[in-house]
Coordinates of C-alpha atoms in Angstrom, one line a residue:
M1 CA -66.6 -26.7 76.0
R2 CA -66.6 -23.8 73.8
N3 CA -69.2 -20.7 73.3
I4 CA -69.1 -20.0 69.6
L5 CA -70.4 -16.9 67.7
V6 CA -70.9 -18.0 64.1
T7 CA -71.3 -15.0 61.5
G8 CA -73.3 -15.9 58.7
G9 CA -74.7 -18.8 60.3
A10 CA -77.8 -19.0 58.2
G11 CA -76.2 -19.0 55.2
F12 CA -75.5 -22.1 53.2
I13 CA -71.9 -23.2 54.6
G14 CA -72.6 -21.5 57.9
A15 CA -75.9 -23.2 58.5
N16 CA -74.3 -26.6 57.4
F17 CA -71.4 -26.1 60.1
V18 CA -73.9 -25.0 62.8
L19 CA -76.0 -28.1 62.1
Y20 CA -72.8 -30.1 62.2
W21 CA -71.3 -28.5 65.2
L22 CA -74.1 -28.9 67.3
E23 CA -74.8 -32.6 66.7
A24 CA -70.8 -33.4 67.3
N25 CA -70.6 -31.0 70.3
P26 CA -74.2 -31.0 71.7
S27 CA -72.8 -29.1 74.9
D28 CA -71.4 -26.2 73.2
K29 CA -73.2 -23.0 73.1
V30 CA -73.7 -21.6 69.7
V31 CA -75.0 -18.1 68.8
V32 CA -75.8 -17.3 65.1
L33 CA -75.6 -13.7 63.9
D34 CA -76.7 -13.2 60.7
A35 CA -78.4 -10.3 58.6
L36 CA -80.9 -12.4 56.8
T37 CA -80.0 -10.8 53.4
Y38 CA -81.0 -12.8 50.3
A39 CA -78.7 -15.7 50.9
G40 CA -79.6 -16.1 54.6
N41 CA -82.3 -18.3 55.5
R42 CA -83.8 -18.9 59.1
A43 CA -85.3 -22.1 57.6
N44 CA -81.8 -23.5 57.2
L45 CA -81.6 -23.7 61.1
A46 CA -85.1 -24.9 61.6
S47 CA -83.5 -28.4 63.1
V48 CA -81.6 -26.7 65.8
E49 CA -84.0 -23.7 66.8
D50 CA -85.1 -25.5 69.9
H51 CA -81.6 -26.9 70.8
E52 CA -80.9 -25.6 74.5
H53 CA -77.4 -24.4 73.4
F54 CA -78.7 -22.5 70.4
N55 CA -79.5 -18.8 69.9
F56 CA -80.0 -16.9 66.9
V57 CA -79.7 -13.3 66.7
Q58 CA -80.5 -10.9 63.4
G59 CA -77.9 -8.1 63.2
D60 CA -75.0 -6.8 61.0
I61 CA -71.4 -8.0 61.4
C62 CA -70.5 -4.3 60.8
N63 CA -72.6 -3.0 64.0
T64 CA -69.6 -3.4 66.3
D65 CA -71.5 -2.6 69.5
L66 CA -73.8 -5.3 68.8
V67 CA -70.8 -7.8 68.2
E68 CA -69.1 -6.4 71.7
S69 CA -72.8 -7.1 73.5
L70 CA -73.0 -10.4 72.1
L71 CA -69.3 -11.5 73.0
K72 CA -69.7 -10.3 76.7
E73 CA -73.3 -11.4 77.1
H74 CA -72.8 -15.2 75.8
S75 CA -69.1 -15.2 77.2
I76 CA -68.1 -16.0 73.5
D77 CA -64.5 -17.7 73.4
T78 CA -64.4 -18.4 69.4
I79 CA -65.6 -16.8 66.5
V80 CA -66.3 -18.6 63.4
H81 CA -66.6 -16.2 60.7
F82 CA -68.5 -17.0 57.5
A83 CA -70.4 -13.9 56.9
A84 CA -69.6 -12.6 53.2
E85 CA -71.0 -11.4 50.0
S86 CA -69.9 -14.3 47.9
H87 CA -71.4 -14.4 44.2
V88 CA -68.8 -13.4 41.8
D89 CA -71.6 -12.4 39.2
R90 CA -73.1 -10.0 42.0
S91 CA -69.7 -8.6 42.9
I92 CA -69.2 -7.5 39.3
T93 CA -72.5 -5.7 39.0
G94 CA -72.6 -4.4 42.7
P95 CA -69.4 -4.2 44.4
D96 CA -70.2 -2.2 47.1
A97 CA -71.9 -4.7 49.2
F98 CA -69.0 -6.7 49.0
I99 CA -66.6 -4.3 50.2
E100 CA -68.9 -3.3 53.0
T101 CA -69.6 -6.8 54.5
N102 CA -66.3 -8.6 53.4
I103 CA -63.8 -6.0 54.5
I104 CA -65.6 -3.8 57.0
G105 CA -67.5 -6.4 58.4
T106 CA -64.5 -8.4 59.2
Y107 CA -62.5 -5.3 60.7
S108 CA -65.9 -4.7 62.9
L109 CA -65.4 -8.3 64.3
L110 CA -61.9 -8.1 64.7
K111 CA -62.2 -4.6 66.5
A112 CA -64.9 -6.1 68.8
G113 CA -62.9 -9.2 69.7
K114 CA -59.9 -7.3 70.3
K115 CA -61.4 -5.0 72.8
V116 CA -63.3 -7.7 74.4
W117 CA -60.6 -10.1 74.6
I118 CA -57.4 -8.3 74.8
D119 CA -57.8 -4.7 75.6
E120 CA -60.4 -4.7 78.5
P121 CA -58.8 -7.3 80.2
K122 CA -55.6 -5.6 80.1
A123 CA -56.8 -2.5 81.2
N124 CA -58.3 -4.1 84.6
G125 CA -54.8 -5.7 85.1
N126 CA -56.1 -9.2 83.9
D127 CA -54.8 -11.7 81.6
V128 CA -56.1 -11.7 78.1
I129 CA -59.2 -14.0 77.7
P130 CA -58.0 -17.3 76.0
H131 CA -60.2 -17.0 72.7
R132 CA -60.1 -17.8 68.8
F133 CA -61.0 -16.2 65.6
H134 CA -61.3 -18.5 62.9
H135 CA -61.8 -16.8 59.1
V136 CA -63.1 -18.6 56.6
S137 CA -61.7 -17.7 53.1
T138 CA -61.8 -19.0 49.4
D139 CA -59.2 -20.5 47.1
E140 CA -60.1 -17.5 44.7
V141 CA -57.9 -15.2 46.5
Y142 CA -55.0 -17.1 44.9
G143 CA -56.1 -16.2 41.3
T144 CA -56.4 -18.3 38.5
L145 CA -54.3 -21.4 37.2
S146 CA -53.7 -22.9 33.9
P147 CA -54.3 -26.7 33.3
T148 CA -50.9 -27.7 33.9
D149 CA -50.1 -25.7 37.3
P150 CA -49.6 -27.0 40.4
A151 CA -52.5 -26.6 42.9
F152 CA -52.7 -23.6 45.3
T153 CA -50.7 -24.1 48.4
E154 CA -50.8 -21.7 51.7
D155 CA -48.0 -20.0 50.2
T156 CA -49.1 -19.2 46.7
Q157 CA -49.2 -15.4 46.3
Y158 CA -52.4 -13.6 46.1
A159 CA -53.7 -12.5 42.9
P160 CA -57.5 -11.9 43.0
N161 CA -59.3 -11.2 40.0
S162 CA -62.9 -10.3 40.8
P163 CA -64.1 -7.6 43.3
Y164 CA -65.3 -10.6 45.3
S165 CA -62.0 -12.2 45.5
A166 CA -60.0 -9.0 46.2
S167 CA -62.7 -8.4 49.3
K168 CA -61.8 -11.6 50.5
A169 CA -58.3 -11.1 50.0
A170 CA -58.3 -7.8 52.0
S171 CA -60.1 -9.6 54.9
D172 CA -57.6 -12.2 55.2
H173 CA -54.6 -9.7 55.4
L174 CA -56.8 -7.9 58.2
V175 CA -57.0 -11.3 59.9
R176 CA -53.2 -11.9 59.7
A177 CA -52.5 -8.2 60.7
Y178 CA -54.3 -8.6 63.8
H179 CA -52.5 -11.7 64.9
H180 CA -48.9 -10.0 64.2
T181 CA -50.1 -6.7 65.5
Y182 CA -52.1 -7.2 68.6
G183 CA -51.7 -11.1 69.4
M184 CA -55.3 -11.8 68.2
E185 CA -55.4 -15.8 68.5
V186 CA -56.5 -16.4 64.6
T187 CA -56.6 -19.1 62.2
T188 CA -57.7 -19.1 58.8
S189 CA -59.1 -21.6 56.2
N190 CA -59.3 -21.4 52.6
C191 CA -61.6 -23.7 51.0
S192 CA -62.4 -24.8 47.3
N193 CA -66.1 -24.7 45.8
N194 CA -68.7 -26.1 48.7
Y195 CA -71.7 -27.8 47.3
G196 CA -74.6 -29.8 49.1
P197 CA -78.0 -29.1 51.1
F198 CA -79.4 -25.4 51.6
H199 CA -77.1 -24.0 48.8
F200 CA -78.7 -21.0 47.4
P201 CA -80.3 -21.5 44.0
E202 CA -78.2 -19.1 42.1
K203 CA -75.1 -21.0 42.4
L204 CA -74.0 -23.8 39.5
I205 CA -75.2 -27.1 41.1
P206 CA -78.8 -26.1 42.5
L207 CA -79.1 -23.9 39.6
V208 CA -79.0 -27.0 37.3
I209 CA -81.2 -28.9 39.3
T210 CA -83.8 -26.6 39.9
N211 CA -83.7 -25.5 36.1
I212 CA -83.9 -28.9 35.1
L213 CA -87.2 -29.4 37.3
H214 CA -88.5 -26.5 35.4
D215 CA -87.5 -27.2 31.8
K216 CA -85.2 -23.8 31.7
A217 CA -82.0 -23.6 29.8
L218 CA -78.9 -24.8 31.6
P219 CA -76.6 -21.6 31.0
I220 CA -72.8 -22.6 30.4
Y221 CA -70.3 -19.6 30.1
G222 CA -68.1 -19.8 27.6
D223 CA -66.8 -23.2 26.4
G224 CA -67.6 -24.5 30.0
Q225 CA -64.3 -25.6 30.5
Q226 CA -63.6 -23.7 33.7
I227 CA -62.3 -26.3 36.3
R228 CA -63.1 -26.0 39.9
D229 CA -62.1 -28.2 42.8
W230 CA -65.5 -29.4 44.6
L231 CA -66.0 -29.8 48.5
Y232 CA -69.1 -31.3 50.1
V233 CA -70.0 -28.7 52.6
T234 CA -70.0 -31.2 55.6
D235 CA -66.5 -32.2 54.9
H236 CA -65.8 -28.4 54.9
A237 CA -67.2 -28.1 58.5
R238 CA -65.2 -31.2 59.4
G239 CA -62.2 -29.5 58.4
I240 CA -63.0 -26.3 60.2
E241 CA -63.6 -28.3 63.2
K242 CA -60.0 -29.8 62.8
V243 CA -58.4 -26.2 62.5
L244 CA -60.2 -25.0 65.7
N245 CA -59.1 -28.3 67.6
Q246 CA -55.5 -28.7 66.3
G247 CA -54.4 -25.7 63.9
R248 CA -51.5 -23.6 65.0
L249 CA -52.4 -20.0 65.9
G250 CA -51.7 -17.5 63.0
E251 CA -51.7 -20.1 60.3
C252 CA -53.6 -20.9 57.1
Y253 CA -55.1 -24.1 56.0
N254 CA -56.4 -25.0 52.6
I255 CA -59.4 -27.4 52.8
G256 CA -60.1 -28.9 49.5
G257 CA -61.9 -31.9 48.2
I258 CA -59.0 -33.1 45.6
N259 CA -61.8 -33.2 43.3
E260 CA -61.5 -31.1 39.8
W261 CA -64.0 -31.0 37.4
A262 CA -65.0 -29.0 34.4
N263 CA -68.1 -26.9 34.5
I264 CA -69.6 -28.8 31.8
D265 CA -68.7 -32.1 32.8
I266 CA -70.5 -31.2 36.1
V267 CA -73.7 -30.1 34.4
K268 CA -73.7 -33.3 32.2
L269 CA -73.3 -35.4 35.2
I270 CA -76.1 -33.9 37.1
C271 CA -78.4 -34.1 33.9
E272 CA -77.4 -37.8 33.8
L273 CA -78.4 -38.2 37.6
M274 CA -81.6 -36.4 37.2
D275 CA -82.5 -38.5 34.4
E276 CA -81.8 -41.6 36.3
A277 CA -83.7 -40.3 39.2
F278 CA -86.6 -39.9 37.2
S279 CA -86.4 -43.2 35.6
K280 CA -86.2 -45.1 38.8
D281 CA -89.1 -43.0 40.5
P282 CA -92.1 -42.6 38.4
S283 CA -93.7 -40.5 41.3
L284 CA -91.1 -37.7 40.3
A285 CA -93.0 -37.0 37.2
E286 CA -96.0 -36.2 39.0
K287 CA -94.2 -34.2 41.5
Y288 CA -92.3 -32.2 38.7
P289 CA -94.5 -32.2 35.7
L290 CA -92.7 -29.4 34.0
A291 CA -89.6 -31.4 34.0
T292 CA -90.5 -32.9 30.5
K293 CA -86.6 -33.1 29.4
A294 CA -85.8 -35.4 32.8
I295 CA -89.2 -37.3 32.4
A296 CA -87.8 -38.3 28.8
S297 CA -84.3 -38.6 30.1
N298 CA -83.2 -35.8 28.0
S299 CA -81.8 -33.3 30.3
A300 CA -78.8 -32.5 28.6
E301 CA -81.0 -31.1 25.7
L302 CA -81.3 -28.0 27.9
I303 CA -77.6 -27.2 28.1
T304 CA -77.2 -23.7 26.7
Y305 CA -73.9 -22.0 25.7
V306 CA -73.7 -18.1 26.9
E307 CA -71.2 -15.4 26.7
D308 CA -68.6 -15.7 29.2
R309 CA -68.4 -13.4 32.1
A310 CA -66.0 -10.9 32.6
G311 CA -62.3 -11.8 34.1
H312 CA -63.7 -15.3 34.5
D313 CA -60.8 -17.2 36.1
R314 CA -59.9 -20.6 34.5
R315 CA -59.1 -23.1 37.2
Y316 CA -58.9 -23.2 41.0
A317 CA -57.4 -26.4 42.6
I318 CA -56.3 -26.7 46.1
N319 CA -53.6 -28.7 47.6
P320 CA -54.6 -29.9 51.2
E321 CA -51.3 -31.5 52.0
K322 CA -50.8 -29.1 55.0
S323 CA -54.1 -30.1 56.5
N324 CA -53.7 -33.6 55.6
N325 CA -50.4 -33.8 57.6
E326 CA -50.9 -31.5 60.4
L327 CA -54.5 -31.9 61.2
G328 CA -55.2 -35.4 59.7
Y329 CA -57.9 -33.8 57.5
Q330 CA -59.6 -35.9 54.6
P331 CA -62.8 -35.5 53.3
V332 CA -65.3 -38.1 53.7
E333 CA -67.6 -37.8 50.7
S334 CA -66.4 -38.5 47.1
F335 CA -68.0 -36.5 44.5
E336 CA -69.8 -39.5 43.2
T337 CA -71.4 -39.8 47.1
G338 CA -71.9 -36.2 47.5
I339 CA -73.3 -35.0 44.3
R340 CA -76.0 -38.1 44.5
K341 CA -76.6 -36.9 48.1
T342 CA -76.9 -33.4 47.0
V343 CA -79.5 -34.2 43.9
E344 CA -81.6 -36.3 46.2
W345 CA -81.8 -33.6 48.8
Y346 CA -83.2 -30.7 46.2
L347 CA -85.9 -33.5 44.9
T348 CA -86.9 -34.3 48.3
N349 CA -86.7 -30.9 49.7
D350 CA -88.6 -28.8 47.0
S351 CA -90.5 -26.5 49.6
W352 CA -87.2 -25.1 50.6
W353 CA -86.0 -24.0 47.4
Q354 CA -89.6 -23.0 45.7
E355 CA -89.8 -20.5 48.5
L356 CA -86.4 -18.8 47.7
L357 CA -87.3 -19.0 43.9
R358 CA -90.9 -17.3 44.6
N359 CA -89.3 -14.7 46.8
G360 CA -86.2 -14.1 44.4

């Protein structure tokens, strides 16, 4: 049985991890620490609010004293660290928050964990408390690939190209340093682009879905040929579970979907799925009367090409061979099944994303 502190557990990936973990491990204690900034949403956790082993704390990971108190109060033995600023566009226009949360915040957590799990027990003549600090990172730390380059492995040299990816790279190095210098029991996972329920509407897939429902333009950066490897968010949670249960201390594991798509092809596919959904279910036209293009099976007419963003990486792709071989990890969802589930979730859960759009 574990006592887990999940940072950023009200965000997209963190919340999906919490929901998955409590279903798969109902006897474990899960404490969520989230500052509830724009991308953190308490409603994401509504289905577990009454779970007897769930606790929510609103707070900042940069508050080291708070983190220390939570580690002690709840006898935390595992930190799963999701909390991060993650939107590349926002990092270009306002990098300060990324430096503060992604670097200083990670340092704060490491400092608290070291004090509670290592320093204080040693000072009292006791053994180090068995623990795990799992750090959730991104494939963007590796930089960009050409169409013919081999996919990123755990040995790929870091080459971050945005303030976001640079801040995540720095946090990765801090985690590694705390393992090698202080003996902190750490693991790191680098994932590809996630998608699925509770994805904040500024990101590509939910943006396309919600814009279609409002007959708004579907903006495509540049030529739309930027390639990303897509991973269904619950498969990411399964991967982290594998790392926590079987991963070697101090190691990094790439968790990918083996599923590369160009942005423009993703958008066209979503347009087709939305048109199909409206065609099969006439009640959607009543529910979403603004979606005139989807009602007419012409969602693709909303595609609009816009100026490419600064420093836009051309291609990301993860080689998950290490996770496959060492941990037996394989994604359960294909992109075809996962994207259909995602479209259906947004069509069904309009109250969730409409609230975010009203407040955004």
